[in-house]
Short mmCIF file of C-alpha atoms and ligand atoms in Angstrom, two decimals:
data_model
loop_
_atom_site.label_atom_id
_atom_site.label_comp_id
_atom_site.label_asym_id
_atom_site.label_seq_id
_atom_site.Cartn_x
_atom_site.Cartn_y
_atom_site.Cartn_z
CA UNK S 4 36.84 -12.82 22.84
CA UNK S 5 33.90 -15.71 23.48
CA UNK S 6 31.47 -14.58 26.56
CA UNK S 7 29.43 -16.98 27.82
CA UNK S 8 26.24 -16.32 28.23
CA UNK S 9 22.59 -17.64 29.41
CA UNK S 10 19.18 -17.05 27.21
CA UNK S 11 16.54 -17.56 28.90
CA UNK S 12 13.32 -18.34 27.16
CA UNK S 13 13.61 -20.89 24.21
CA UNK S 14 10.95 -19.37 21.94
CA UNK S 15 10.85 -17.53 17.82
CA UNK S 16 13.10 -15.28 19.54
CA UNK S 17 15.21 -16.91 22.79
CA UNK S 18 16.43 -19.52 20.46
CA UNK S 19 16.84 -18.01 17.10
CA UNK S 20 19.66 -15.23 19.54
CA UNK S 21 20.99 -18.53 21.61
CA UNK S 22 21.75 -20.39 17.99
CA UNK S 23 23.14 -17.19 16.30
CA UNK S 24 25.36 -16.11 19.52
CA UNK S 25 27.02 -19.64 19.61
CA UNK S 26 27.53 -19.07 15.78
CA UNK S 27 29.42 -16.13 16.43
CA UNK S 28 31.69 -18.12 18.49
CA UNK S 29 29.74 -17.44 22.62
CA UNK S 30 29.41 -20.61 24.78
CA UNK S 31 25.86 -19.98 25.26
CA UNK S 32 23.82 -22.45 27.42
CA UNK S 33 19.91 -22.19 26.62
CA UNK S 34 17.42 -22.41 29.46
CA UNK S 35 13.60 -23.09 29.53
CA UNK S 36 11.21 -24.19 32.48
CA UNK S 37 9.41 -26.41 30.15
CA UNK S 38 10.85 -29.38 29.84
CA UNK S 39 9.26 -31.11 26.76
CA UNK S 40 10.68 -28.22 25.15
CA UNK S 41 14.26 -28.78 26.56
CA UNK S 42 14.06 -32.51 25.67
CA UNK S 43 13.19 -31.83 22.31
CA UNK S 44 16.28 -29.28 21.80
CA UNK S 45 18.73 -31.59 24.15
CA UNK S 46 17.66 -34.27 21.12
CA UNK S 47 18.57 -32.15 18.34
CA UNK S 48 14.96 -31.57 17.15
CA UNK S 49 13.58 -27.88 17.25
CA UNK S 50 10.26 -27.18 18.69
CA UNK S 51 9.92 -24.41 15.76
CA UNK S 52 10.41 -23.91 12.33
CA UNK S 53 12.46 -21.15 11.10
CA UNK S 54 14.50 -21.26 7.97
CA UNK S 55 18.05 -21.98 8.35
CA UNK S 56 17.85 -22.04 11.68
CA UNK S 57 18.24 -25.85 11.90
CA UNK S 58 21.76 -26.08 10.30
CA UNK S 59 23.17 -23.29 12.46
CA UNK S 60 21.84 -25.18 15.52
CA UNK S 61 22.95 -28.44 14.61
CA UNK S 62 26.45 -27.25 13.93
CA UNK S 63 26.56 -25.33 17.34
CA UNK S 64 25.03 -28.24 19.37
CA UNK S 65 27.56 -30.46 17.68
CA UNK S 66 30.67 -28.28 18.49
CA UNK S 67 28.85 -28.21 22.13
CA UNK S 68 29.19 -24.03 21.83
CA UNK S 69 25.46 -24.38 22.61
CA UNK S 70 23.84 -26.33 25.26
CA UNK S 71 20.16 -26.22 26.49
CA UNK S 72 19.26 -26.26 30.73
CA UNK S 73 16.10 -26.58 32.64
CA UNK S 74 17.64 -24.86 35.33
CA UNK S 75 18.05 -21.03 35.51
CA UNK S 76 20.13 -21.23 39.05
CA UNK S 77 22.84 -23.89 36.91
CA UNK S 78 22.40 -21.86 33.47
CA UNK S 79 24.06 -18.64 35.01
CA UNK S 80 26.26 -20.01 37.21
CA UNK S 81 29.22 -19.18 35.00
CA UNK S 82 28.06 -16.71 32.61
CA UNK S 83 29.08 -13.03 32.13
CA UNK S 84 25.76 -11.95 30.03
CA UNK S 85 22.08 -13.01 30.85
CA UNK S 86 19.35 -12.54 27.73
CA UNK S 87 16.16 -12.24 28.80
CA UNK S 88 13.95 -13.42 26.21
CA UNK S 89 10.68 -14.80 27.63
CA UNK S 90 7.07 -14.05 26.44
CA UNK S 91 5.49 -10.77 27.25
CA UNK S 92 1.64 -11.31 26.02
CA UNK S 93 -1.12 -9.27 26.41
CA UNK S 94 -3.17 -9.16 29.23
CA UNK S 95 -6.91 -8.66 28.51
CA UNK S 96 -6.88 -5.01 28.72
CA UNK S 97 -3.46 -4.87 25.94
CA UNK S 98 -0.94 -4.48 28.84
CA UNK S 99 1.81 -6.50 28.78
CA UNK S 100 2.03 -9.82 30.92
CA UNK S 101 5.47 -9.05 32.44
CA UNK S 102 5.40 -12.08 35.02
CA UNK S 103 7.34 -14.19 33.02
CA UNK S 104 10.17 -11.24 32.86
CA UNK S 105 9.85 -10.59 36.92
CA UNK S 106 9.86 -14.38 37.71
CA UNK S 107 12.83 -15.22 35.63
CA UNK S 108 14.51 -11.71 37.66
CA UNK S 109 13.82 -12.98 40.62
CA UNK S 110 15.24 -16.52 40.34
CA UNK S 111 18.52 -14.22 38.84
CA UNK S 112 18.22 -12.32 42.02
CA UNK S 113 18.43 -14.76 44.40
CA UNK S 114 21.13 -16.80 42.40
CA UNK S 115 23.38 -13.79 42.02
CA UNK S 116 27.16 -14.20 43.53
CA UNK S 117 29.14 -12.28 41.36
CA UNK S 118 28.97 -9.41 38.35
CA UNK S 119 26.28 -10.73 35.43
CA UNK S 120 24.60 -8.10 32.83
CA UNK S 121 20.98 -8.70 32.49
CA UNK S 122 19.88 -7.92 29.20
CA UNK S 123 16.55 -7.62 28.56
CA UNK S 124 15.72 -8.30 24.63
CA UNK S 125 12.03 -9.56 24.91
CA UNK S 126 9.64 -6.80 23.98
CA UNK S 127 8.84 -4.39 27.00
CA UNK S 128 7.06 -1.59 28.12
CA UNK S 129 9.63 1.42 28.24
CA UNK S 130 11.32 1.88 31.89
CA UNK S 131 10.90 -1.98 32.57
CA UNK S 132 14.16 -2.21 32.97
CA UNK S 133 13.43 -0.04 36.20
CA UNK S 134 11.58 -2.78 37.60
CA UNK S 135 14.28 -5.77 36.97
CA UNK S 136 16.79 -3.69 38.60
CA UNK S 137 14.45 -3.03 41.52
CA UNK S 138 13.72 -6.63 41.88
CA UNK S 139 17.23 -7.80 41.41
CA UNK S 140 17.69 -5.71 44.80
CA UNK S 141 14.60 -6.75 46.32
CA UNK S 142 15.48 -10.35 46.37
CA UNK S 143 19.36 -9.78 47.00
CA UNK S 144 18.65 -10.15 50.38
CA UNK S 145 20.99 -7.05 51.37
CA UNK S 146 23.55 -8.90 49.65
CA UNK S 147 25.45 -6.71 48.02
CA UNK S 148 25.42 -8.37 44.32
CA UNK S 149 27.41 -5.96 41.26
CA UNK S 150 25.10 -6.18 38.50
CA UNK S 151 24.36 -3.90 35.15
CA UNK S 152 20.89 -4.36 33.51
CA UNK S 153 20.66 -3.20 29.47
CA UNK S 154 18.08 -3.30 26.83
CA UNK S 155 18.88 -5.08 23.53
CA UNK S 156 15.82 -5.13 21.67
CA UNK S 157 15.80 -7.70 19.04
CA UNK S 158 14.06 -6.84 15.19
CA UNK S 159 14.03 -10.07 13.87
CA UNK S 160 11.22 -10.82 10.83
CA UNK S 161 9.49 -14.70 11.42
CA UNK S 162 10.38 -16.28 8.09
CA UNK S 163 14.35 -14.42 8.02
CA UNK S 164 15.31 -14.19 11.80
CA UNK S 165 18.35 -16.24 10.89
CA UNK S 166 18.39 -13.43 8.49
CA UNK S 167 18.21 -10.97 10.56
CA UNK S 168 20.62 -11.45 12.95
CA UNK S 169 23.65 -11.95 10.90
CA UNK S 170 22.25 -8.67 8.81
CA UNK S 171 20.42 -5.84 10.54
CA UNK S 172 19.45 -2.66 9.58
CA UNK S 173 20.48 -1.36 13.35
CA UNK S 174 21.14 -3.04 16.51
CA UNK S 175 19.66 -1.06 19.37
CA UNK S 176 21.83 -1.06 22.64
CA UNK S 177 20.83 0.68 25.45
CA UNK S 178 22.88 1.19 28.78
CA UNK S 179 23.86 2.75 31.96
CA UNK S 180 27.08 2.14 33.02
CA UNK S 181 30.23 1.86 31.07
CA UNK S 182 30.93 -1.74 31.84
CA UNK S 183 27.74 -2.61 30.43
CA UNK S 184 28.51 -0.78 26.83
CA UNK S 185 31.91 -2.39 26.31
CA UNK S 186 29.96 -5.77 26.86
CA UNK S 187 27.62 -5.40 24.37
CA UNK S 188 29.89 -4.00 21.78
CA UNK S 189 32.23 -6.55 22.04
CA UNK S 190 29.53 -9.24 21.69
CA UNK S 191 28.07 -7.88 18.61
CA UNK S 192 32.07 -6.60 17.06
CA UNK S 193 31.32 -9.60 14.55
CA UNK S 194 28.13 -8.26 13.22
CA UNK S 195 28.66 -5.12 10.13
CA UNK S 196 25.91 -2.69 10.84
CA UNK S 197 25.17 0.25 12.37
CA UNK S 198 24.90 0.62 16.46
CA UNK S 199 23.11 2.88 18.16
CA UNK S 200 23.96 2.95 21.61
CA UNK S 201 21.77 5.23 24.18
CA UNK S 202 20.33 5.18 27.37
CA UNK S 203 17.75 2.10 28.41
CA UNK S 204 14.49 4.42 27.89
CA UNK S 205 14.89 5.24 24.69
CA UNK S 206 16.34 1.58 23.54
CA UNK S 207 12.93 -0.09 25.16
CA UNK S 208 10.67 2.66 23.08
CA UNK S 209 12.68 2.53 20.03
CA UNK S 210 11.45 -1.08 19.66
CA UNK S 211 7.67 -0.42 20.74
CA UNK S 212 7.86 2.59 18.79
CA UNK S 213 9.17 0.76 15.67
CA UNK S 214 6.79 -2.10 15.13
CA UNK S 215 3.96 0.17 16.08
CA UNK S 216 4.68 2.45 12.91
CA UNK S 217 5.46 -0.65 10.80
CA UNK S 218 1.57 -1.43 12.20
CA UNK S 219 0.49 1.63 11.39
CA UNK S 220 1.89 1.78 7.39
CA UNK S 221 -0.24 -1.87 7.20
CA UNK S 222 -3.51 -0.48 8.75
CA UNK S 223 -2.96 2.50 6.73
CA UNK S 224 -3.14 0.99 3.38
CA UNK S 225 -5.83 -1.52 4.45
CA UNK S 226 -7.89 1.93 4.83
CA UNK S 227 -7.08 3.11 1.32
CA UNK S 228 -7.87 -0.50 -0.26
CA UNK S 229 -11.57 0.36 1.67
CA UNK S 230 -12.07 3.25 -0.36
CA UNK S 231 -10.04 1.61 -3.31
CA UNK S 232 -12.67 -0.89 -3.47
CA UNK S 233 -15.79 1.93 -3.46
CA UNK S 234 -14.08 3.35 -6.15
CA UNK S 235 -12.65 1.55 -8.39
CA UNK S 236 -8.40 2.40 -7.79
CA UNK S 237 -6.10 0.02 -7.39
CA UNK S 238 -4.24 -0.06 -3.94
CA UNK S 239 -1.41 -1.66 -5.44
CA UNK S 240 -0.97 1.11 -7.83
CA UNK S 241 -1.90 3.45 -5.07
CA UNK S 242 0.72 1.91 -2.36
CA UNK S 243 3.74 1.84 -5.72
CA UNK S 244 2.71 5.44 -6.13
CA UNK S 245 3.62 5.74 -2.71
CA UNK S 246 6.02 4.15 -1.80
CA UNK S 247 7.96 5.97 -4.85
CA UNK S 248 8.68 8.96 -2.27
CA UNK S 249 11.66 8.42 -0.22
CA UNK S 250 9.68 9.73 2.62
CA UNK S 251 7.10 7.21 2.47
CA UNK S 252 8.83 3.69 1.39
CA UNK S 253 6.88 0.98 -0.56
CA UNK S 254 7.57 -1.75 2.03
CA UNK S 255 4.99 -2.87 4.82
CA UNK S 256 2.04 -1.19 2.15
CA UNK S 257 1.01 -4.29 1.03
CA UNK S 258 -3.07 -4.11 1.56
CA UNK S 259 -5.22 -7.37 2.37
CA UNK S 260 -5.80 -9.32 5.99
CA UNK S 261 -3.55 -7.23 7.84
CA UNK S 262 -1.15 -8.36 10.10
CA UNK S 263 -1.39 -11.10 12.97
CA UNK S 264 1.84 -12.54 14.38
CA UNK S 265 3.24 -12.23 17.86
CA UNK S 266 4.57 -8.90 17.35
CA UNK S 267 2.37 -6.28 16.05
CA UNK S 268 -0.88 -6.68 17.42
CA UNK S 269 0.65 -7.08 20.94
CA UNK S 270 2.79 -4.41 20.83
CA UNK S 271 0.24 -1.53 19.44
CA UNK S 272 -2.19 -2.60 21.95
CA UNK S 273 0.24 -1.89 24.75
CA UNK S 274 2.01 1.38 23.57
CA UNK S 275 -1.78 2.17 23.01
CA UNK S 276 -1.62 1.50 27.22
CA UNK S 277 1.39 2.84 28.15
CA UNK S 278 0.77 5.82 26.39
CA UNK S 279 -3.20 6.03 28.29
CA UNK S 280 -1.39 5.32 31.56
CA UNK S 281 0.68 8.63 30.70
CA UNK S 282 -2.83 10.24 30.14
CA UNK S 283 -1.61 10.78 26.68
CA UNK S 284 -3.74 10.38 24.01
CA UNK S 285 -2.61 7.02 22.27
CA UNK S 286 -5.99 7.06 20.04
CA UNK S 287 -4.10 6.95 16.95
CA UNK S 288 -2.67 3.34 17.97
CA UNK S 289 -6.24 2.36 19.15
CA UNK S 290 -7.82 3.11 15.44
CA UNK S 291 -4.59 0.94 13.75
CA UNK S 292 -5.89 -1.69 16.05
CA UNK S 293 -9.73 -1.31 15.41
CA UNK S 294 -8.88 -1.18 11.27
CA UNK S 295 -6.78 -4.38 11.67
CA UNK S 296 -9.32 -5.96 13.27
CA UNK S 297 -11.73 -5.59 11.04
CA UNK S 298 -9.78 -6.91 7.92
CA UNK S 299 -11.29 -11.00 8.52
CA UNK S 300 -14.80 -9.53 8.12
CA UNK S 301 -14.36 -7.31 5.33
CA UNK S 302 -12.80 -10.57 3.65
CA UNK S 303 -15.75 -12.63 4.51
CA UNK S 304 -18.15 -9.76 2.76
CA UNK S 305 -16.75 -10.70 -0.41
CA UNK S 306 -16.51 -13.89 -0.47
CA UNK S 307 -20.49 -13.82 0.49
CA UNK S 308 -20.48 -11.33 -2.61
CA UNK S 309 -18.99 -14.32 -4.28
CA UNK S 310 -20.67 -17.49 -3.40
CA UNK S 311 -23.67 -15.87 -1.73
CA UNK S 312 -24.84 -19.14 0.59
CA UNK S 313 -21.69 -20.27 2.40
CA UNK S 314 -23.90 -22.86 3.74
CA UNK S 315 -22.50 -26.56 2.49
CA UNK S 316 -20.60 -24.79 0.02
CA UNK S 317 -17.38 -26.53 -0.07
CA UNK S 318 -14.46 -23.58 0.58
CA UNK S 319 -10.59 -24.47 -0.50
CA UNK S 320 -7.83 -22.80 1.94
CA UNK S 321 -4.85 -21.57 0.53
CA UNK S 322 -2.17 -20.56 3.63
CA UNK S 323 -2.62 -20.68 7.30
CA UNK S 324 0.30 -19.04 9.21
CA UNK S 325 0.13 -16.10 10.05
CA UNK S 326 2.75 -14.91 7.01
CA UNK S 327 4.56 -16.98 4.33
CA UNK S 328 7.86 -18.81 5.90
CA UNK S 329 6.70 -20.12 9.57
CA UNK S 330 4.90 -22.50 11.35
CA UNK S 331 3.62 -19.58 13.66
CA UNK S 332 -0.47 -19.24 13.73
CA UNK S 333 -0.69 -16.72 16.53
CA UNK S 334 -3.17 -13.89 16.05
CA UNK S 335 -3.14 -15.39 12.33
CA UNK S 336 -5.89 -14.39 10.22
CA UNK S 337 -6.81 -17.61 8.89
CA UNK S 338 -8.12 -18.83 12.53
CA UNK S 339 -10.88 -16.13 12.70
CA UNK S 340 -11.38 -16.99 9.20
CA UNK S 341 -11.91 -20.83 9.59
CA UNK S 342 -14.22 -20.23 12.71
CA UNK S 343 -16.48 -18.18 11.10
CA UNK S 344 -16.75 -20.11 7.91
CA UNK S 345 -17.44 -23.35 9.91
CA UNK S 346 -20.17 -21.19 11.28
CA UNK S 347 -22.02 -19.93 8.59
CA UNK S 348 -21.93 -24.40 7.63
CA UNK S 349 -19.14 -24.23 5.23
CA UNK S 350 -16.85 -27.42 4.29
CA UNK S 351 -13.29 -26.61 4.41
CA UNK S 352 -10.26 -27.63 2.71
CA UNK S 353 -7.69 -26.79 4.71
CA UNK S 354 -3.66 -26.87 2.88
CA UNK S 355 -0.89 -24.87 4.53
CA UNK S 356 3.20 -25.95 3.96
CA UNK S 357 3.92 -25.77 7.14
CA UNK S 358 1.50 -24.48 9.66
CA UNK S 359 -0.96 -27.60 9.46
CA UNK S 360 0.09 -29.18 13.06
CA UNK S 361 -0.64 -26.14 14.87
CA UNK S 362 -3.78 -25.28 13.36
CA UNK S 363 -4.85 -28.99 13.68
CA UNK S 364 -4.45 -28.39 17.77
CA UNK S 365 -7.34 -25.24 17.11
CA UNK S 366 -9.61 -26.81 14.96
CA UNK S 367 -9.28 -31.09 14.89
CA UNK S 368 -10.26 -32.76 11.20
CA UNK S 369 -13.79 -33.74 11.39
CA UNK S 370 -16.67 -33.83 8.69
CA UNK S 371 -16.59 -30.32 7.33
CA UNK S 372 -12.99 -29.73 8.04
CA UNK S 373 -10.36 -31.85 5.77
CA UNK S 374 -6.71 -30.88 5.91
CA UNK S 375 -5.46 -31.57 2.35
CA UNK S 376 -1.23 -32.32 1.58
CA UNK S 377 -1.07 -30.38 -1.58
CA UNK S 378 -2.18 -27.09 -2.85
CA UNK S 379 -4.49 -28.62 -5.79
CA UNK S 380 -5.89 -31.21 -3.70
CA UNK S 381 -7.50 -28.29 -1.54
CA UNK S 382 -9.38 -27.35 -4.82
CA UNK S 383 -11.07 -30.51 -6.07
CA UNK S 384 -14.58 -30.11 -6.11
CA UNK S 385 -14.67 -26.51 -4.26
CA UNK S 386 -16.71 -23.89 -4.87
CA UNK S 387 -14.14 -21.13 -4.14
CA UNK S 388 -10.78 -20.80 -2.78
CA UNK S 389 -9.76 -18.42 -0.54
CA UNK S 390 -5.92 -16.97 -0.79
CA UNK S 391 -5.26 -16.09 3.31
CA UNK S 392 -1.43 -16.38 3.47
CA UNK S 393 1.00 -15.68 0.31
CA UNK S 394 3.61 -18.43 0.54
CA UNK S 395 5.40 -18.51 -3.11
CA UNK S 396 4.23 -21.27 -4.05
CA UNK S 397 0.50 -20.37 -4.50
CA UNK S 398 1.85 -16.95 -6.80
CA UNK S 399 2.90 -19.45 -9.35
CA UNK S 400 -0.15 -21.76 -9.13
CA UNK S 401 -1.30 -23.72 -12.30
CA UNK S 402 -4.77 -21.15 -12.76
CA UNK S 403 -5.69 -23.72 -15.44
CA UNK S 404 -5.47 -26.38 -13.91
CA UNK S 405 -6.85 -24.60 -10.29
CA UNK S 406 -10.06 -23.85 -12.87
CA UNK S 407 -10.45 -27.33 -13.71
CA UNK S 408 -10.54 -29.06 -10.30
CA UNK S 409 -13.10 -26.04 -9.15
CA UNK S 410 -16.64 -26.85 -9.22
CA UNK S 411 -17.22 -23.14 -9.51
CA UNK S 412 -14.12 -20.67 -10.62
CA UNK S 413 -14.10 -18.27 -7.58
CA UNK S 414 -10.74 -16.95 -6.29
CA UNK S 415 -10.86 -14.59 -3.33
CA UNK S 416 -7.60 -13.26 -2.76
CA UNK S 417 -6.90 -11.92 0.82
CA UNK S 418 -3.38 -10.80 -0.30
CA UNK S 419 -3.52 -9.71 -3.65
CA UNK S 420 -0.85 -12.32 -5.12
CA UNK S 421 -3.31 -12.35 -8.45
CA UNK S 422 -2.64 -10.17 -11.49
CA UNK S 423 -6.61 -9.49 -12.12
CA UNK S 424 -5.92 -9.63 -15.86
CA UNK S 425 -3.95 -12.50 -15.41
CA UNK S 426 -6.70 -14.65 -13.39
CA UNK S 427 -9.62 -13.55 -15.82
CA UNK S 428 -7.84 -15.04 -18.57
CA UNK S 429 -8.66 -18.72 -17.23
CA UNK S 430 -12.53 -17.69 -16.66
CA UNK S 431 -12.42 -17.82 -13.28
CA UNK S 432 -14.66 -14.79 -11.12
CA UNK S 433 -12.02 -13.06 -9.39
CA UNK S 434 -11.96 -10.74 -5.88
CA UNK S 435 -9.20 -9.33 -4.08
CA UNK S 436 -8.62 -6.80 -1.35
CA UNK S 437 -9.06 -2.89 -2.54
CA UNK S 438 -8.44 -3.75 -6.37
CA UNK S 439 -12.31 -2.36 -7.23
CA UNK S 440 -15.03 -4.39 -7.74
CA UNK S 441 -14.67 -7.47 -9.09
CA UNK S 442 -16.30 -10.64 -10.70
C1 UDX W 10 7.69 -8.02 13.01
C2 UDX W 10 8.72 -6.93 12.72
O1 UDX W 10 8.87 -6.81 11.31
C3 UDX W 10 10.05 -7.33 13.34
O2 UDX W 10 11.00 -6.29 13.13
C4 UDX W 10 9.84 -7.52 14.83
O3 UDX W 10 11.06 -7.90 15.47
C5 UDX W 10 8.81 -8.61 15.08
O4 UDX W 10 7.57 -8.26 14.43
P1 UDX W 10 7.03 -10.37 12.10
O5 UDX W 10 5.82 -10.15 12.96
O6 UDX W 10 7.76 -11.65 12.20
O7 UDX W 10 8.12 -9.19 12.39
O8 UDX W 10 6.55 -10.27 10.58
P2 UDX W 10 6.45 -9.12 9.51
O9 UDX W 10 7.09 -9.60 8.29
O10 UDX W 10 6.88 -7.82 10.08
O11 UDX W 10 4.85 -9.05 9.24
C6 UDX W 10 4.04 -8.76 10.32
C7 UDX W 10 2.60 -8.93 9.86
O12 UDX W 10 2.24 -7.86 8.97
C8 UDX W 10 2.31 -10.23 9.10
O13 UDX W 10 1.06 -10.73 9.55
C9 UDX W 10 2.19 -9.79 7.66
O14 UDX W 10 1.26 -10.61 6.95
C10 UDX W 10 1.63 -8.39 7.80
N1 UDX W 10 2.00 -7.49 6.69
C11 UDX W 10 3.30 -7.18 6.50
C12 UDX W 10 0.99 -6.91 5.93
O15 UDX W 10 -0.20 -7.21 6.12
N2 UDX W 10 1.32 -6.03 4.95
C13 UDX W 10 2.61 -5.69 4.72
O16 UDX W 10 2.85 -4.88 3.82
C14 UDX W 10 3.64 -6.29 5.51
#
C-alpha cells in the first residue's frame, strides 16, 4: 500500500530517498528551508548531479507522486512517515553538528496532531534518537502526541545512489515499538534484499561503524603503498594479494589520495568522539584520520621529485570531485591540492567532467588558474599532469597524443589508473602512489 511520507532535507541523500520512495509508488512531498533550492526542484532542474537520478525524478514529478515544500508544518500535515535527512557536519572538534536534526524535531514537535514515525536516516551519533524523542516531548507542550521514532540509516555510494537504493547489500532498520517495524517493512516490501531489523542503538552504530571500517581498509593500504614506495612492491599487487582472502576483500584497497567526500572523513572523526566521550580509546580511528590526511602532501613530494621547481611551471589537472561520477568537491583532495600548488607559483590547468562549477566557487579563473573543457586541452604546453580523480575517461586517454601536447612528459598519478609498463612505452617519466620508485 502507498504511505505518504515527508523528507526533510533535499541534499546527495534527502533527495536521492524522496525520488526513489515516489518510484516505488509513496506520495512523498520533499521539504527544504532553502528556497533557491526548492525553486530549482519545483522547476524540474536538480540542484545536484547524480546519475540516473534525473529520469526517476522527472517521471515522479510528472505523475505528481513527488512534490517539493518549503514548509515543514504543511509537508507533514498528512503524512504517516517523516525522513529525517538533513546535514550532520562536523563541528571543529569532529563532533557532529546535530542542530539541523534538533531544529527540524522541534518544528515536528510542535506541529504534531496525530501518530507520525520519525525516521531518522541522516548519519548520527548512536543514541540520537534518544534526543529526538526527548525533544519531540519537550516541545509537545503536555500534549499528549502518539509518535514512534526509528533509525534507517541509508548506504548509498555518490556516483550509484540511484544504484543503491533499488539494490542494497542490507537495509538497516532499527525500532522500538511494533507499529514502527510493520511501517518500515511494508515501505521497503518492494526492495529484494536482506533486512536486518534491531533495536535503534545498534541500527545508528551499524552505520558509523560501517563507513568507519570502509575508512579504515583505505587508510590501511595508503600505509602499505608508503612502504611500497621505500621498497620497491607494488600495492596493487599487494592489495590483489589481499583481497584474494575471503576474509579480507579486494574492494575499498585501492591506494592513492585517500578518501574525501561527505561521508568518511566526517564520520571517523566523530566515532573517534563518541568513542573519547565513552573514555574509550578510539585512537585507532584517530591514526585512519591522521594517515588520510596526509595523502595531498605525500602526492605533492613526488611531483616536486618530478618537476623539482613548481614555480611557473605550468601543471595540467586531471579530475576534481572528490571520486569519479559526481559533482560533489567536499573534503575532495584536489582542493588542498590546487591551494598548495597555486602556492608554491604554479599555473594550473584545471579539467574536471563535471565538478568544474563548484570548484570555480573555491578558486575563481584568474592568471595562473585556467579551467580547460576537454581532457587534452588541460595538457597543451604543461609540464606535468597530475591524475587526482579516476573518472573513466582519463584510463583510456590517448598517452601518445597526451605526450605530444606536454612540454615535458611527466604523469603523476594520484590513483594509480596507469599500467607503469604501459605509460613508459610513450617516453613519458612516470610516478604513481606506492608502485616503487619511479621516473
Ligand atoms: C560512502 C560509503 O561507501 C557509503 O556506503 C555511505 O553511505 C556514504 O559514504 P561515498 O563517500 O559516496 O560513499 O563514496 P565511496 O565510493 O565509498 O568512496 C569514498 C571515498 O573513498 C572516495 O573519496 C574514494 O575516492 C575513496 N576510496 C574509495 C579510496 O581512496 N580507495 C578505495 O579503494 C575506495
Amino acid at each position: 500500500m502507498a504511505l505518504k511520507i515527508a523528507v526533510v532535507g533535499m541534499g546527495y541523500v534527502g533527495l536521492t530517498t524522496a525520488v526513489c520512495l515516489a518510484k516505488l509508488g509513496n506520495d512523498v512531498v520533499g521539504v527544504d528551508k532553502d528556497a533557491r533550492k526548492v525553486k530549482m526542484l519545483k522547476g524540474g532542474k536538480l540542484p545536484i548531479y547524480e546519475p540516473g537520478l534525473y529520469d526517476l525524478f522527472r517521471q515522479v514529478v510528472n505523475s505528481e507522486k513527488l512534490v517539493f515544500e518549503e514548509s515543514i508544518p504543511r509537508a507533514i500535515e498528512n503524512v504517516g512517515v517523516i525522513f529525517i535527512c538533513v546535514g550532520t557536519p562536523s563541528l571543529s572538534d569532529g563532533t557532529a553538528d546535530l542542530s539541523q536534526v534538533e531544529e527540524v524535531a522541534r518544528t515536528i514537535s510542535e506541529n504534531l496532531d496525530s501518530y507520525r514515525l520519525i525516521v531518522e536516516k541522516s548519519t548520527v551519533p548512536v543514541n540520537t534518537a534518544k534526543w529526538i524523542r526527548r525533544t519531540i516531548e519537550l516541545y509537545s507542550k503536555g500534549r499528549s502526541v502518539e509518535f514512534d521514532v526509528a533509525s534507517n540509516p541509508e548506504f548509498l555510494r555518490e556516483g550509484r545512489a540511484v544504484e543503491d537504493f533499488f539494490h542494497p547489500d542490507r537495509i538497516v532498520i532499527g525500532v522500538d515499538s511494533e507499529r514502527a517495524k510493520k511501517l518500515l517493512l511494508e515501505l521497503y516490501s518492494p526492495i529484494d534484499t536482506k533486512v536486518l531489523v534491531v533495536d535503534i542503538p545498534t541500527a545508528e552504530l551499524i552505520k558509523h561503524a560501517s563507513n568507519s571500517f570502509l575508512a579504515l581498509k583505505i587508510s590501511f593500504i595508503n600505509m602499505i603503498a608508503d612502504l611500497c614506495d621505500k621498497t620497491g612492491a607494488d600495492v596493487k599487487m599487494v592489495a590483489d594479494g589481499m583481497g584474494l582472502d575471503k576474509r579480507i576483500g579486494r574492494a575499498f584497497l585501492d591506494a592513492g589520495l585517500g578518501y574525501g567526500g561527505s561521508c568518511f572523513p566526517k564520520d571517523t572523526k566523530a566515532l573517534f568522539r563518541i568513542g573519547e566521550s565513552y573514555h574509550l580509546d578510539f585512537g585507532l580511528l584517530k591514526a585512519v584520520d591522521v594517515i588520510n590526511q596526509g595523502r595531498v602532501e605525500r602526492f605533492i613530494e613526488k611531483v616536486k621529485d618530478a618537476l623539482w621547481v613548481l614555480k611557473d611551471k605550468v601543471i595540467a589537472v586531471w579530475g576534481l570531485s572528490f571520486k569519479p561520477d559526481t559533482d560533489d568537491i567536499r573534503e575532495a583532495p584536489s582542493i588542498r591540492i590546487v591551494r598548495r600548488l597555486l602556492e608554491e607559483g604554479a599555473s594550473l590547468r584545471l579539467f574536471d567532467p563535471k565538478a568544474m562549477e563548484n570548484v570555480k566557487r573555491v578558486f575563481p579563473p584568474s592568471g595562473r588558474l585556467l579551467y580547460v573543457n576537454d581532457m587534452y586541452e588541460a595538457v597543451d604546453g604543461a609540464n606535468a599532469l597530475l591524475i587526482v580523480t579516476e573518472w573513466n575517461e582519463f584510463k583510456t586517454a590517448d598517452l601518445r597524443k597526451v605526450a605530444s601536447y606536454m612540454k615535458t612528459p611527466v604523469v603523476v598519478d594520484g590513483r594509480n589508473i596507469f599500467e607503469p609498463e604501459e605509460v613508459k612505452k610513450h617516453n613519458i617519466f612516470y610516478y604513481s602512489m606506492g608502485r616503487g620508485k619511479s621516473a
